């Protein structure tokens, strides 16, 4: 920084008198996967009125901090985007705990207004000892009004009490799934609003009832179906069994049940169960499955759609492998 007139932060007098300079390492974050650090020679000035010394004004970095002002702005911007703390820490060249510290410095005040059409719902968040958290939405603008830490009657009533009576009277419709807890809260705090049961929730209840009727009817009309259903239920219990000898014994028992069921559809694969016995035991001993590859296949489908199909196999292969690697620079050297 050039020598320039400075204003003393203690008494407001102007000065150009230097007191010395000191190098500071400033982190500018990662650019194109390389960390950028610059050394800034920071001047100290001395006020000739009050004798205090102070550092010069600069556009790079705040007092006591090690990351640059632009990097800090970038970090705050990243907090508003998708991505993990680890990724943000890497991009800003700081530790994960610094990212978390900056995130906890942010405070978003509670809203003071409520929407005309309000949605209230819960989600399983497991935050701070509470299994369920509550989400309040504006169903006209499709935006989130607020997130509440606790799903309990008292906490919800306390929350809505913080809004003025006028703000609460703004709400004309409140949509919820068929939760007695939410209805009680809403009837207490919004006596004039119309409560709407979420239509998909209602339909799902009807669908489930239908499924149960279908299942019972089917099981009722046919011994074979009943036995097949029993075999299927029994087989799924294998997930609750641990250790190789127990799983082996369980599969043997289950195959005996298959045999006595006299269901040809089940007996037909008995041969493959016996020929694949050790490998099938492994399927339930080890938690490995091809679920990962199936997830990749989904990414591949997307890539196929956005590139030009599979015509050039090698290029397509490169893109798939690059996409799946976090650090892909090693491919360039070979
Ligand atoms: Zn001064």
Coordinates of C-alpha atoms and ligand atoms in Angstrom, one line a residue:
X1 CA 0.0 0.0 0.0
X2 CA 1.3 3.5 -0.8
X3 CA 2.0 5.9 2.1
X4 CA -1.2 7.9 2.5
X5 CA -2.8 10.2 5.0
X6 CA -4.6 8.2 7.7
X7 CA -7.2 9.1 10.2
X8 CA -6.4 8.1 13.8
X9 CA -9.1 5.8 15.1
X10 CA -8.5 7.1 18.6
X11 CA -8.8 10.8 18.2
X12 CA -9.7 11.4 14.6
X13 CA -6.6 13.5 13.7
X14 CA -4.8 13.0 10.4
X15 CA -1.3 11.7 10.2
X16 CA 1.3 10.5 7.6
X17 CA 3.9 9.4 10.2
X18 CA 5.1 5.8 9.8
X19 CA 5.8 3.6 12.7
X20 CA 7.1 0.5 10.8
X21 CA 5.7 -2.5 8.8
X22 CA 5.1 -6.1 9.3
X23 CA 4.5 -9.0 6.9
X24 CA 1.1 -10.8 7.2
X25 CA 0.2 -14.0 5.3
X26 CA -3.2 -13.6 3.8
X27 CA -5.2 -16.6 2.4
X28 CA -7.1 -15.8 -0.7
X29 CA -8.6 -19.3 -1.0
X30 CA -8.2 -21.9 -3.7
X31 CA -8.0 -20.8 -7.4
X32 CA -8.2 -23.6 -9.9
X33 CA -7.4 -26.1 -7.2
X34 CA -4.3 -24.3 -6.0
X35 CA -4.1 -22.4 -2.7
X36 CA -3.3 -18.7 -3.1
X37 CA -1.5 -17.0 -0.2
X38 CA -0.1 -13.5 -0.5
X39 CA 2.2 -11.7 1.9
X40 CA 1.0 -8.3 2.7
X41 CA 3.4 -5.8 4.2
X42 CA 1.2 -3.9 6.6
X43 CA 2.2 -0.5 7.7
X44 CA 1.7 1.0 11.1
X45 CA 1.1 4.7 11.5
X46 CA 1.6 6.9 14.5
X47 CA -0.8 9.7 15.5
X48 CA 1.1 12.8 16.3
X49 CA -1.8 14.2 18.3
X50 CA -2.4 11.4 20.8
X51 CA 0.6 9.1 20.2
X52 CA -1.4 6.0 19.5
X53 CA -0.2 3.7 16.8
X54 CA -2.6 1.9 14.4
X55 CA -2.5 -0.1 11.3
X56 CA -3.3 1.4 7.9
X57 CA -6.6 0.9 6.1
X58 CA -6.4 -1.8 3.5
X59 CA -8.7 -3.5 1.1
X60 CA -7.3 -7.1 1.6
X61 CA -7.8 -8.3 5.1
X62 CA -9.4 -7.4 8.4
X63 CA -7.6 -7.1 11.7
X64 CA -6.7 -10.3 13.5
X65 CA -7.9 -12.5 10.5
X66 CA -5.9 -14.6 8.2
X67 CA -8.3 -14.9 5.3
X68 CA -8.8 -12.1 2.8
X69 CA -11.9 -10.0 2.7
X70 CA -12.8 -11.4 -0.7
X71 CA -12.3 -14.9 0.5
X72 CA -14.5 -14.3 3.5
X73 CA -17.2 -12.9 1.3
X74 CA -16.8 -16.0 -0.9
X75 CA -17.1 -18.3 2.2
X76 CA -20.3 -16.6 3.3
X77 CA -21.6 -16.9 -0.2
X78 CA -20.8 -20.6 -0.3
X79 CA -22.8 -21.1 2.9
X80 CA -25.9 -20.2 0.9
X81 CA -25.1 -22.8 -1.8
X82 CA -25.2 -26.6 -1.8
X83 CA -22.1 -28.4 -0.7
X84 CA -20.4 -29.8 2.4
X85 CA -18.4 -27.8 5.0
X86 CA -15.4 -29.9 3.9
X87 CA -15.7 -28.6 0.3
X88 CA -16.2 -25.0 1.4
X89 CA -13.1 -25.3 3.7
X90 CA -11.1 -26.6 0.8
X91 CA -12.1 -23.9 -1.6
X92 CA -11.5 -21.1 1.0
X93 CA -8.3 -22.8 2.2
X94 CA -9.4 -22.8 5.8
X95 CA -10.2 -25.5 8.3
X96 CA -13.7 -27.1 8.6
X97 CA -14.0 -25.7 12.1
X98 CA -13.4 -22.1 10.7
X99 CA -16.2 -22.7 8.2
X100 CA -18.5 -23.8 11.1
X101 CA -17.4 -20.9 13.2
X102 CA -18.4 -18.5 10.4
X103 CA -21.7 -20.2 9.8
X104 CA -22.5 -19.9 13.5
X105 CA -21.7 -16.1 13.3
X106 CA -24.7 -15.8 10.9
X107 CA -28.0 -15.1 12.5
X108 CA -31.2 -14.9 10.5
X109 CA -33.9 -13.1 12.5
X110 CA -37.4 -14.6 12.8
X111 CA -39.9 -13.3 10.3
X112 CA -42.4 -10.7 11.5
X113 CA -45.0 -11.4 8.9
X114 CA -46.8 -14.7 8.0
X115 CA -48.0 -15.8 4.6
X116 CA -51.6 -15.9 3.5
X117 CA -51.3 -19.6 2.7
X118 CA -49.1 -21.3 5.3
X119 CA -47.8 -24.9 5.2
X120 CA -46.7 -26.6 8.3
X121 CA -44.8 -29.9 8.2
X122 CA -42.3 -31.9 10.0
X123 CA -39.1 -33.5 8.9
X124 CA -36.7 -36.0 10.5
X125 CA -33.7 -33.9 11.3
X126 CA -32.2 -35.3 14.5
X127 CA -30.9 -31.8 15.6
X128 CA -30.0 -31.1 19.1
X129 CA -31.6 -34.1 20.7
X130 CA -34.9 -33.5 18.9
X131 CA -35.9 -36.2 16.3
X132 CA -38.3 -34.0 14.4
X133 CA -38.0 -30.4 13.3
X134 CA -40.7 -28.2 11.9
X135 CA -40.8 -26.4 8.6
X136 CA -43.1 -23.5 7.9
X137 CA -43.6 -22.6 4.3
X138 CA -45.3 -20.0 2.1
X139 CA -47.4 -22.0 -0.3
X140 CA -48.0 -19.1 -2.7
X141 CA -44.4 -18.1 -3.2
X142 CA -43.0 -21.6 -2.5
X143 CA -40.5 -20.3 -0.1
X144 CA -39.5 -21.3 3.4
X145 CA -40.8 -19.0 6.1
X146 CA -38.9 -20.5 9.0
X147 CA -37.4 -23.7 10.5
X148 CA -38.2 -24.6 14.1
X149 CA -36.1 -26.8 16.3
X150 CA -38.9 -28.7 18.1
X151 CA -42.1 -30.4 17.2
X152 CA -44.1 -30.1 20.4
X153 CA -47.3 -28.3 21.3
X154 CA -45.9 -25.8 23.8
X155 CA -42.9 -24.9 21.7
X156 CA -45.1 -24.3 18.6
X157 CA -47.7 -22.2 20.5
X158 CA -44.8 -20.1 22.0
X159 CA -43.4 -19.6 18.6
X160 CA -46.6 -18.4 17.0
X161 CA -47.3 -16.2 20.0
X162 CA -44.2 -14.1 19.0
X163 CA -46.2 -12.8 16.0
X164 CA -48.6 -10.0 16.4
X165 CA -52.3 -10.6 16.3
X166 CA -52.4 -8.8 13.0
X167 CA -49.7 -11.0 11.5
X168 CA -51.5 -14.1 12.6
X169 CA -54.8 -12.8 11.1
X170 CA -53.0 -12.5 7.7
X171 CA -53.0 -16.2 7.5
X172 CA -56.1 -17.5 5.7
X173 CA -55.3 -21.1 4.9
X174 CA -53.0 -23.6 6.7
X175 CA -52.1 -26.8 5.0
X176 CA -50.9 -29.8 7.0
X177 CA -50.8 -33.6 7.0
X178 CA -53.3 -35.2 9.3
X179 CA -51.4 -34.6 12.5
X180 CA -53.5 -34.0 15.6
X181 CA -50.7 -32.0 17.2
X182 CA -50.5 -29.5 14.4
X183 CA -54.2 -29.1 14.2
X184 CA -54.5 -28.4 17.9
X185 CA -51.7 -25.8 17.7
X186 CA -53.3 -24.1 14.6
X187 CA -56.8 -24.2 16.0
X188 CA -55.5 -22.4 19.2
X189 CA -53.3 -19.8 17.5
X190 CA -55.2 -19.2 14.2
X191 CA -58.9 -19.6 15.1
X192 CA -60.0 -17.8 11.9
X193 CA -57.8 -19.7 9.4
X194 CA -59.1 -22.6 7.3
X195 CA -57.2 -25.8 7.9
X196 CA -56.6 -27.9 4.8
X197 CA -55.5 -31.5 5.0
X198 CA -52.7 -32.1 2.5
X199 CA -54.4 -33.9 -0.4
X200 CA -51.5 -36.2 -1.1
X201 CA -51.4 -37.3 2.5
X202 CA -55.1 -38.1 2.3
X203 CA -54.7 -40.0 -1.0
X204 CA -51.9 -42.0 0.5
X205 CA -54.0 -43.1 3.4
X206 CA -56.6 -44.4 0.9
X207 CA -53.9 -46.1 -1.2
X208 CA -52.5 -47.9 1.8
X209 CA -56.0 -49.1 2.7
X210 CA -56.4 -50.4 -0.8
X211 CA -53.1 -52.2 -0.6
X212 CA -54.1 -53.9 2.6
X213 CA -57.4 -55.0 1.2
X214 CA -55.7 -56.4 -2.0
X215 CA -53.2 -58.2 0.0
X216 CA -55.7 -59.8 2.4
X217 CA -58.0 -60.8 -0.4
X218 CA -55.2 -62.3 -2.4
X219 CA -53.9 -64.2 0.6
X220 CA -57.5 -65.3 1.4
X221 CA -58.2 -66.8 -2.0
X222 CA -55.1 -68.8 -2.4
X223 CA -53.1 -71.1 -0.2
X224 CA -50.2 -70.8 -2.6
X225 CA -50.1 -67.1 -2.3
X226 CA -50.3 -67.3 1.5
X227 CA -47.4 -69.7 1.6
X228 CA -45.4 -67.6 -0.9
X229 CA -46.0 -64.5 1.2
X230 CA -45.0 -66.3 4.3
X231 CA -41.7 -67.4 2.6
X232 CA -41.0 -63.9 1.6
X233 CA -41.6 -62.5 5.1
X234 CA -39.5 -65.2 6.6
X235 CA -36.7 -64.6 4.1
X236 CA -36.5 -60.9 4.9
X237 CA -35.9 -61.7 8.6
X238 CA -32.4 -62.7 7.5
X239 CA -31.4 -59.1 7.8
X240 CA -31.8 -59.3 11.6
X241 CA -29.4 -62.3 11.8
X242 CA -25.6 -61.9 12.3
X243 CA -22.6 -64.2 12.1
X244 CA -21.9 -66.7 9.4
X245 CA -23.0 -69.9 11.2
X246 CA -26.4 -68.3 12.1
X247 CA -27.0 -67.1 8.6
X248 CA -26.0 -70.5 7.1
X249 CA -28.4 -72.2 9.5
X250 CA -31.2 -69.7 8.8
X251 CA -30.9 -70.2 5.0
X252 CA -30.9 -74.0 5.4
X253 CA -34.0 -73.8 7.5
X254 CA -35.7 -71.5 5.0
X255 CA -34.8 -73.9 2.1
X256 CA -36.5 -76.7 4.1
X257 CA -39.6 -74.4 4.4
X258 CA -39.4 -73.8 0.6
X259 CA -39.3 -77.6 0.0
X260 CA -42.3 -78.3 2.1
X261 CA -44.3 -75.4 0.5
X262 CA -44.3 -77.3 -2.8
X263 CA -44.3 -74.1 -4.7
X264 CA -42.6 -74.7 -8.0
X265 CA -41.6 -71.1 -8.4
X266 CA -39.7 -71.3 -5.2
X267 CA -38.3 -74.8 -5.6
X268 CA -37.0 -73.9 -9.1
X269 CA -34.3 -71.6 -7.7
X270 CA -33.4 -74.0 -4.9
X271 CA -30.6 -75.4 -7.2
X272 CA -29.1 -71.9 -7.6
X273 CA -29.4 -71.3 -3.9
X274 CA -27.4 -74.5 -3.2
X275 CA -24.8 -73.8 -6.0
X276 CA -24.4 -70.2 -4.8
X277 CA -24.6 -71.0 -1.1
X278 CA -21.3 -69.4 0.2
X279 CA -21.8 -66.4 -2.0
X280 CA -25.3 -65.9 -0.8
X281 CA -24.2 -66.2 2.8
X282 CA -21.7 -63.5 2.1
X283 CA -24.5 -61.3 0.7
X284 CA -25.9 -61.1 4.2
X285 CA -22.7 -61.2 6.3
X286 CA -21.1 -58.3 4.4
X287 CA -22.8 -55.0 3.9
X288 CA -21.4 -54.7 0.3
X289 CA -24.0 -54.5 -2.4
X290 CA -24.0 -53.2 -5.9
X291 CA -26.1 -50.3 -4.9
X292 CA -23.2 -48.0 -5.5
X293 CA -22.9 -49.1 -9.1
X294 CA -26.6 -48.7 -9.6
X295 CA -26.3 -45.1 -8.4
X296 CA -23.4 -44.6 -10.8
X297 CA -25.6 -45.9 -13.6
X298 CA -27.9 -43.1 -12.9
X299 CA -25.1 -40.6 -13.3
X300 CA -24.1 -42.2 -16.5
X301 CA -27.6 -41.9 -17.8
X302 CA -27.6 -38.2 -17.1
X303 CA -24.2 -37.8 -18.7
X304 CA -25.4 -39.7 -21.8
X305 CA -28.2 -37.3 -22.1
X306 CA -26.2 -34.1 -21.8
X307 CA -23.2 -35.3 -24.0
X308 CA -23.6 -36.8 -27.3
X309 CA -24.5 -40.4 -26.4
X310 CA -22.2 -43.3 -26.3
X311 CA -20.8 -42.9 -29.8
X312 CA -17.2 -42.3 -28.8
X313 CA -16.6 -44.9 -26.1
X314 CA -13.1 -43.7 -24.9
X315 CA -14.2 -40.1 -24.5
X316 CA -17.3 -41.2 -22.8
X317 CA -15.3 -43.4 -20.5
X318 CA -13.0 -40.5 -19.6
X319 CA -15.9 -38.3 -18.7
X320 CA -17.5 -41.0 -16.5
X321 CA -14.2 -41.6 -14.7
X322 CA -13.4 -37.9 -14.3
X323 CA -16.8 -37.3 -12.9
X324 CA -16.4 -40.0 -10.3
X325 CA -13.0 -38.8 -9.1
X326 CA -12.6 -35.9 -6.8
X327 CA -9.0 -35.2 -7.8
X328 CA -8.6 -35.8 -11.4
X329 CA -5.3 -34.1 -12.2
X330 CA -3.3 -37.3 -12.0
X331 CA -4.7 -38.4 -15.3
X332 CA -3.0 -35.5 -17.1
X333 CA 0.5 -36.7 -16.5
X334 CA 0.2 -40.1 -18.0
Ligands
LIG1 ZN1 -4.8 10.1 17.7

